[in-house]
mmCIF file with all atom_site columns, C-alpha atoms in Angstrom:
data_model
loop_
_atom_site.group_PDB
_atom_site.id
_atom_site.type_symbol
_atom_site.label_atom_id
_atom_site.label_alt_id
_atom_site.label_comp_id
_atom_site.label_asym_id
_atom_site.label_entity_id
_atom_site.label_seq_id
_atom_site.pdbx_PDB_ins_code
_atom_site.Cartn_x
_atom_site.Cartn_y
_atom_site.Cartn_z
_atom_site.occupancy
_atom_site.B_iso_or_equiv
_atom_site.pdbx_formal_charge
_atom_site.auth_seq_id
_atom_site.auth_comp_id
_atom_site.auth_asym_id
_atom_site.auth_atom_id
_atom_site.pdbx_PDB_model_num
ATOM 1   C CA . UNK A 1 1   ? -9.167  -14.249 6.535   1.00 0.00 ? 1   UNK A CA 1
ATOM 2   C CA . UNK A 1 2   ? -6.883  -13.735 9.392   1.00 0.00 ? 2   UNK A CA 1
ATOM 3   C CA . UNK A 1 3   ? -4.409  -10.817 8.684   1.00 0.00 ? 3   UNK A CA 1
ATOM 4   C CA . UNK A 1 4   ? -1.010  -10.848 7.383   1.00 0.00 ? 4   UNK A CA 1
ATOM 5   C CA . UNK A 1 5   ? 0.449   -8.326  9.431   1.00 0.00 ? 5   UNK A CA 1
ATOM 6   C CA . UNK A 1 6   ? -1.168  -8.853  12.840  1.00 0.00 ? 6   UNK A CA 1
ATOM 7   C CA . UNK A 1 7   ? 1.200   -7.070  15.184  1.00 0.00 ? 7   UNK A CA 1
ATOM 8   C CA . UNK A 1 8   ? 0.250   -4.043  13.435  1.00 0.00 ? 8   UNK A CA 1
ATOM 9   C CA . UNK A 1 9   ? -3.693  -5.069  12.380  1.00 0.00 ? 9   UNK A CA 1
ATOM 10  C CA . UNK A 1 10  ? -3.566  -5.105  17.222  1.00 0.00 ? 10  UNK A CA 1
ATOM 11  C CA . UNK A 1 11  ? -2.863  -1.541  16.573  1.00 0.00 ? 11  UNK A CA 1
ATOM 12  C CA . UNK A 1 12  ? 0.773   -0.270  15.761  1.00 0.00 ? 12  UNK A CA 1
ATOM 13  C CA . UNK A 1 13  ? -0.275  0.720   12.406  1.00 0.00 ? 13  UNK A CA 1
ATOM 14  C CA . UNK A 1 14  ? -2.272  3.347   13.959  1.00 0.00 ? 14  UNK A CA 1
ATOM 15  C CA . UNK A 1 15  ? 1.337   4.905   16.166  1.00 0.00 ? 15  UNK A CA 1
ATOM 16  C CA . UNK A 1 16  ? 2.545   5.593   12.360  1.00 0.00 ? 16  UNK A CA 1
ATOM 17  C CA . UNK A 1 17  ? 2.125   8.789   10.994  1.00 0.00 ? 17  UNK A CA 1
ATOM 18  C CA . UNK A 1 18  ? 0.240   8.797   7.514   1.00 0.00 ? 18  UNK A CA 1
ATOM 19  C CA . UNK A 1 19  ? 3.769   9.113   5.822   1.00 0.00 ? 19  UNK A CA 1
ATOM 20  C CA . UNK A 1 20  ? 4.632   6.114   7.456   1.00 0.00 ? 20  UNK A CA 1
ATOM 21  C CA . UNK A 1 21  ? 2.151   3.989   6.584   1.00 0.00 ? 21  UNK A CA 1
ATOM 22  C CA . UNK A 1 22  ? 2.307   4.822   3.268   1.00 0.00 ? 22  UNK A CA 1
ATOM 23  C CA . UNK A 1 23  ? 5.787   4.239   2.923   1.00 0.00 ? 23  UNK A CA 1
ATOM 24  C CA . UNK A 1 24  ? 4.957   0.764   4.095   1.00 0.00 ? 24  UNK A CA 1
ATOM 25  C CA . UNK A 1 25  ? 2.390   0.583   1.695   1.00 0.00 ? 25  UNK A CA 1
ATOM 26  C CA . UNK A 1 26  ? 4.839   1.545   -0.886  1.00 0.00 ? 26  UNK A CA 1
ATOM 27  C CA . UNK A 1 27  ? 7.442   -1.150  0.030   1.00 0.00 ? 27  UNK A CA 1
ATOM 28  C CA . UNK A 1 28  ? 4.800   -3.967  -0.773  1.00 0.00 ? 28  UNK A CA 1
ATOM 29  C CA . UNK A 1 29  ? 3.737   -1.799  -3.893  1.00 0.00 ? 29  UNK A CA 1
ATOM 30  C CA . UNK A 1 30  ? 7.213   -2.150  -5.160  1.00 0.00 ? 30  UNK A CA 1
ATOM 31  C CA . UNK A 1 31  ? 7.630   -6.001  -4.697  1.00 0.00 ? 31  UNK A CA 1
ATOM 32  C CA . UNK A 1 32  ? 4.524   -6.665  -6.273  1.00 0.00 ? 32  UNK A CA 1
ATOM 33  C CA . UNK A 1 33  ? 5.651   -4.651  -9.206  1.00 0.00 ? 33  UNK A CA 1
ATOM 34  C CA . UNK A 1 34  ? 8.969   -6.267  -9.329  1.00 0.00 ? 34  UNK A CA 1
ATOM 35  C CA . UNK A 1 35  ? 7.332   -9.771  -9.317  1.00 0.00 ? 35  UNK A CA 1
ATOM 36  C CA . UNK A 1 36  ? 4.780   -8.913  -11.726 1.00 0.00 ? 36  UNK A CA 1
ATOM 37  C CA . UNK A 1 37  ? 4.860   -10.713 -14.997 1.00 0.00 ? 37  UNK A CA 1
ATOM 38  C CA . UNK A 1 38  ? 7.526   -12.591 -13.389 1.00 0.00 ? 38  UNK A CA 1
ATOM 39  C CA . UNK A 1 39  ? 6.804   -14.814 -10.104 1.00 0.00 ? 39  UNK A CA 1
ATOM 40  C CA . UNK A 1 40  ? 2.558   -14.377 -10.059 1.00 0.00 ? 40  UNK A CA 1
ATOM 41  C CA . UNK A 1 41  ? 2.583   -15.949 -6.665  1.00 0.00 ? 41  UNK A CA 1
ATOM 42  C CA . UNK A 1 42  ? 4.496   -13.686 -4.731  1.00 0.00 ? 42  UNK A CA 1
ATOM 43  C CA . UNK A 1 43  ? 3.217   -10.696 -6.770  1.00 0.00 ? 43  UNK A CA 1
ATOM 44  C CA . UNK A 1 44  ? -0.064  -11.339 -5.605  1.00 0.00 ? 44  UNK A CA 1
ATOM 45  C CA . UNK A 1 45  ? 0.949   -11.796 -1.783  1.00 0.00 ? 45  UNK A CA 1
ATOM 46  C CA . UNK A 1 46  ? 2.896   -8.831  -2.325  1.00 0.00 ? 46  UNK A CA 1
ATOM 47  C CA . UNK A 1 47  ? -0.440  -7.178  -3.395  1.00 0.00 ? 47  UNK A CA 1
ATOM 48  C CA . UNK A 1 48  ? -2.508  -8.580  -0.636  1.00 0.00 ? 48  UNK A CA 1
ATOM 49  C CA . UNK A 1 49  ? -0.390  -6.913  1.862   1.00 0.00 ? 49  UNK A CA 1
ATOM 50  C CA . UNK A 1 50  ? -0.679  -3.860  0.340   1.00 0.00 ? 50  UNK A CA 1
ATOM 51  C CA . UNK A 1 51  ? -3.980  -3.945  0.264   1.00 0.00 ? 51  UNK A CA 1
ATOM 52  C CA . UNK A 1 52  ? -4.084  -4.637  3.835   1.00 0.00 ? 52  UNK A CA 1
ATOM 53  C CA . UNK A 1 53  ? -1.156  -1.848  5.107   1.00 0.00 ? 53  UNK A CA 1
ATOM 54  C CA . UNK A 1 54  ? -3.442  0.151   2.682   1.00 0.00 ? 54  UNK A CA 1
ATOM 55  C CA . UNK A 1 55  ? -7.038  -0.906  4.403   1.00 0.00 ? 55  UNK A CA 1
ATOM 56  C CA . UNK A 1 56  ? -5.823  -0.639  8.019   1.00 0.00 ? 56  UNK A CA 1
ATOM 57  C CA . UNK A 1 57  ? -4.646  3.303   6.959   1.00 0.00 ? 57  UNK A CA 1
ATOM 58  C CA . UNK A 1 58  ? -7.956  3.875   5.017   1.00 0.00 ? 58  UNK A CA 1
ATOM 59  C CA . UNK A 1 59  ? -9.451  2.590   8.613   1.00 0.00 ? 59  UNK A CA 1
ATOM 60  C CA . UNK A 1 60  ? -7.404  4.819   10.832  1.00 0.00 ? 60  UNK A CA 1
ATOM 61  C CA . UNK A 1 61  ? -9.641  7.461   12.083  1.00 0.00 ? 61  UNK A CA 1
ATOM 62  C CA . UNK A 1 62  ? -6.762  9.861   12.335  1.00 0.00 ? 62  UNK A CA 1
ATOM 63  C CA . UNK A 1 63  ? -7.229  10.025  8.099   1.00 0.00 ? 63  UNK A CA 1
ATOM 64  C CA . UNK A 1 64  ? -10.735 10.180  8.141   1.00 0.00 ? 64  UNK A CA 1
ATOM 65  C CA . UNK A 1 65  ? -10.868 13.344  5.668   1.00 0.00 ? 65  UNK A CA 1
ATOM 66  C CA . UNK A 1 66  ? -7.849  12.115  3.212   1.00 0.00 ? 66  UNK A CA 1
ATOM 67  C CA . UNK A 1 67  ? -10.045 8.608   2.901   1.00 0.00 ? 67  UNK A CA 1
ATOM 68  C CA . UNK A 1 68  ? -10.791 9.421   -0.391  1.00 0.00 ? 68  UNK A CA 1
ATOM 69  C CA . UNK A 1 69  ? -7.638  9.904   -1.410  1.00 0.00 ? 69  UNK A CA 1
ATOM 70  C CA . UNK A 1 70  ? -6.526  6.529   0.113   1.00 0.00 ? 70  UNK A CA 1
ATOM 71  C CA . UNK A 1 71  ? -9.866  4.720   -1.546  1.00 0.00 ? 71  UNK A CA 1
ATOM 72  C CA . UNK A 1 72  ? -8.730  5.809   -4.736  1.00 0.00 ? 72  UNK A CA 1
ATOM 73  C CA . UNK A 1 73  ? -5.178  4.843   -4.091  1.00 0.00 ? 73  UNK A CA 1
ATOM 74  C CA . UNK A 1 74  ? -6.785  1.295   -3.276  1.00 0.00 ? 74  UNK A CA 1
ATOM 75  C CA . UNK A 1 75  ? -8.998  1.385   -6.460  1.00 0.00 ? 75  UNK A CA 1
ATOM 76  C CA . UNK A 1 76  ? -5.785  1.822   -8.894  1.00 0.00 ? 76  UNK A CA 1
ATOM 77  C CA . UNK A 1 77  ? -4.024  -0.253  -7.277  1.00 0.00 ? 77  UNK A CA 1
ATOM 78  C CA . UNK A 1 78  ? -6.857  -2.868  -8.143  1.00 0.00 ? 78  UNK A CA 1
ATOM 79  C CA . UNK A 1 79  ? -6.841  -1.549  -11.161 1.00 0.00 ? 79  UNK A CA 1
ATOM 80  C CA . UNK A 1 80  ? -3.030  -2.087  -11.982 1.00 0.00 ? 80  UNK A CA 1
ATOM 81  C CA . UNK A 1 81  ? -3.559  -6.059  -10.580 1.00 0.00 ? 81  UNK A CA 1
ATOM 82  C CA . UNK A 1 82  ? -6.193  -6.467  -13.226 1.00 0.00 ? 82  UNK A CA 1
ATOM 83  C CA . UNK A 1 83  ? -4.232  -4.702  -16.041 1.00 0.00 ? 83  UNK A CA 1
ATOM 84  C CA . UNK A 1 84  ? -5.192  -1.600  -15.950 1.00 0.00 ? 84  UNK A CA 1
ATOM 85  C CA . UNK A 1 85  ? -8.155  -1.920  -17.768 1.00 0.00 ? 85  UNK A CA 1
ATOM 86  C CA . UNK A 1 86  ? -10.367 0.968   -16.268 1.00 0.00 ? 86  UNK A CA 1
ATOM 87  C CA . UNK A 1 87  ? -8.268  3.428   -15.869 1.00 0.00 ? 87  UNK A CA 1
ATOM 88  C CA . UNK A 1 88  ? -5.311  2.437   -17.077 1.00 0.00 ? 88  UNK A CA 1
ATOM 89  C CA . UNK A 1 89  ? -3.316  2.749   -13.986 1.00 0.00 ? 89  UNK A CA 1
ATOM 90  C CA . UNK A 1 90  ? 0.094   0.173   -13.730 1.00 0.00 ? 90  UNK A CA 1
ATOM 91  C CA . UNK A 1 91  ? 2.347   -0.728  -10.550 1.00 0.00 ? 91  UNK A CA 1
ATOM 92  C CA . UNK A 1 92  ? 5.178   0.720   -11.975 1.00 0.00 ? 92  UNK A CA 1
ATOM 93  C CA . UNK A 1 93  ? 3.507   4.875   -11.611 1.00 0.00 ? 93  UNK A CA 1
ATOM 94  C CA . UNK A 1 94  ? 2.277   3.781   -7.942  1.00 0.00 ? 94  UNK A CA 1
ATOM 95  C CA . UNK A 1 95  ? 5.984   2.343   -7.175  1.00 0.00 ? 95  UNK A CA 1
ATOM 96  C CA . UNK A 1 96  ? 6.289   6.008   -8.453  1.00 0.00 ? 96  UNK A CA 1
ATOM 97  C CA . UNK A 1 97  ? 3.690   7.554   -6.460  1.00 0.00 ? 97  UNK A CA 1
ATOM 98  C CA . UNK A 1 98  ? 4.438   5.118   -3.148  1.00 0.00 ? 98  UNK A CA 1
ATOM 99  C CA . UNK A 1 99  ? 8.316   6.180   -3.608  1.00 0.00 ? 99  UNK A CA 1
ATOM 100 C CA . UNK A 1 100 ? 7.980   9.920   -2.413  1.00 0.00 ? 100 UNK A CA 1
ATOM 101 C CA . UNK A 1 101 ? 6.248   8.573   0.671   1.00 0.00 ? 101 UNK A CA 1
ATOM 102 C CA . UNK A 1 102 ? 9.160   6.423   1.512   1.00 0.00 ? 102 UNK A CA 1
ATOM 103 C CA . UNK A 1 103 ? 11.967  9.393   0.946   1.00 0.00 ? 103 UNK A CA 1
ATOM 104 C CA . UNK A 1 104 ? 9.796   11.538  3.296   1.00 0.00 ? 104 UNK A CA 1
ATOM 105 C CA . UNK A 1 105 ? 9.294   9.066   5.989   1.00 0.00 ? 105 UNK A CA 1
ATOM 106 C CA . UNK A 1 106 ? 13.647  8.724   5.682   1.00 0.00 ? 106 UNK A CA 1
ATOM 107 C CA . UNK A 1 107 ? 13.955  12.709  5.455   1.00 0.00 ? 107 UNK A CA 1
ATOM 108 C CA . UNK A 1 108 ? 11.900  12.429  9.067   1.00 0.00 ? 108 UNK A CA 1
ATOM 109 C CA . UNK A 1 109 ? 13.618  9.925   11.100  1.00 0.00 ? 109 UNK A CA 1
#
Protein backbone atom coordinates (compact mmCIF):
# COMPACT_ATOMS: atom_id res chain seq x y z
CA UNK A 1 0.00 0.00 0.00
CA UNK A 2 1.67 3.10 -1.10
CA UNK A 3 1.47 5.84 1.65
CA UNK A 4 -0.88 8.58 2.12
CA UNK A 5 1.35 11.13 3.19
CA UNK A 6 4.48 10.56 1.10
CA UNK A 7 6.28 13.88 1.35
CA UNK A 8 6.59 13.16 4.89
CA UNK A 9 6.77 8.96 4.72
CA UNK A 10 10.62 10.55 2.25
CA UNK A 11 11.44 11.82 5.62
CA UNK A 12 9.97 15.22 6.95
CA UNK A 13 8.10 13.45 9.54
CA UNK A 14 11.30 12.69 11.12
CA UNK A 15 12.41 17.06 11.19
CA UNK A 16 9.18 17.16 13.63
CA UNK A 17 9.68 17.09 17.10
CA UNK A 18 7.58 14.29 18.95
CA UNK A 19 5.02 17.10 19.90
CA UNK A 20 4.66 17.71 16.45
CA UNK A 21 3.94 14.66 15.17
CA UNK A 22 1.58 13.98 17.55
CA UNK A 23 -0.28 16.96 17.06
CA UNK A 24 -0.59 15.75 13.51
CA UNK A 25 -1.63 12.60 14.68
CA UNK A 26 -4.22 14.30 16.69
CA UNK A 27 -5.68 16.36 13.78
CA UNK A 28 -6.59 13.03 11.88
CA UNK A 29 -7.73 11.59 15.37
CA UNK A 30 -10.23 14.33 15.54
CA UNK A 31 -11.75 13.97 11.96
CA UNK A 32 -12.14 10.47 12.33
CA UNK A 33 -14.04 11.07 15.49
CA UNK A 34 -16.12 13.73 14.00
CA UNK A 35 -17.07 11.42 11.04
CA UNK A 36 -17.66 8.52 13.12
CA UNK A 37 -21.14 7.18 13.21
CA UNK A 38 -21.70 9.70 10.65
CA UNK A 39 -19.77 9.53 7.11
CA UNK A 40 -17.92 5.72 7.67
CA UNK A 41 -15.90 6.42 4.61
CA UNK A 42 -14.04 9.30 5.49
CA UNK A 43 -13.86 8.18 9.16
CA UNK A 44 -11.96 5.36 8.18
CA UNK A 45 -9.46 7.36 5.81
CA UNK A 46 -9.31 9.68 8.55
CA UNK A 47 -8.16 6.65 10.68
CA UNK A 48 -5.78 5.26 8.18
CA UNK A 49 -3.81 8.36 8.26
CA UNK A 50 -3.56 8.33 11.67
CA UNK A 51 -2.40 5.24 11.80
CA UNK A 52 0.21 6.08 9.41
CA UNK A 53 1.38 9.81 11.04
CA UNK A 54 1.19 7.42 14.09
CA UNK A 55 3.47 4.38 12.49
CA UNK A 56 6.05 6.67 10.84
CA UNK A 57 6.52 8.34 14.72
CA UNK A 58 6.47 4.82 16.35
CA UNK A 59 9.36 4.24 13.50
CA UNK A 60 11.38 7.33 14.21
CA UNK A 61 14.43 6.25 15.97
CA UNK A 62 14.62 9.54 17.78
CA UNK A 63 11.45 7.85 20.07
CA UNK A 64 12.88 4.66 20.35
CA UNK A 65 12.36 4.50 24.33
CA UNK A 66 8.67 6.26 24.36
CA UNK A 67 7.68 3.33 21.60
CA UNK A 68 5.66 1.82 23.99
CA UNK A 69 3.86 4.53 24.77
CA UNK A 70 3.15 5.25 21.04
CA UNK A 71 2.26 1.24 20.47
CA UNK A 72 -0.26 1.56 22.96
CA UNK A 73 -1.52 4.82 21.63
CA UNK A 74 -1.84 2.77 18.23
CA UNK A 75 -3.54 -0.23 20.02
CA UNK A 76 -6.53 2.09 21.47
CA UNK A 77 -6.82 3.74 18.78
CA UNK A 78 -7.62 0.25 17.09
CA UNK A 79 -9.48 -0.35 19.75
CA UNK A 80 -11.83 2.79 19.51
CA UNK A 81 -12.28 1.82 15.41
CA UNK A 82 -13.60 -1.52 16.51
CA UNK A 83 -15.83 -0.16 19.35
CA UNK A 84 -14.00 -0.31 22.03
CA UNK A 85 -14.48 -3.67 22.81
CA UNK A 86 -11.13 -4.60 24.66
CA UNK A 87 -10.50 -1.97 26.48
CA UNK A 88 -13.05 0.17 26.09
CA UNK A 89 -11.16 3.03 24.71
CA UNK A 90 -13.41 5.66 22.19
CA UNK A 91 -12.10 8.51 19.71
CA UNK A 92 -13.68 11.02 21.54
CA UNK A 93 -10.88 10.54 25.02
CA UNK A 94 -7.94 10.28 22.29
CA UNK A 95 -9.37 13.61 20.49
CA UNK A 96 -8.88 14.34 24.28
CA UNK A 97 -5.58 12.91 24.74
CA UNK A 98 -4.28 14.05 20.93
CA UNK A 99 -5.65 17.74 21.89
CA UNK A 100 -2.88 18.65 24.54
CA UNK A 101 -0.33 17.69 21.91
CA UNK A 102 -1.72 20.14 19.49
CA UNK A 103 -1.91 23.24 22.20
CA UNK A 104 1.78 22.45 22.98
CA UNK A 105 3.03 22.24 19.51
CA UNK A 106 0.98 26.09 19.16
CA UNK A 107 2.47 27.22 22.70
CA UNK A 108 6.04 26.37 20.74
CA UNK A 109 5.91 28.00 17.48
Amino acid sequence: MPPIHKQLASGRWHSLSLVEQLANVGSDVARAARWYGKDPQRCEQAFERALELLDLTIGDDRWKGRRKELTRARELLCDAMLGGTTYGSDLASLDRYFFHFAMAARVGR
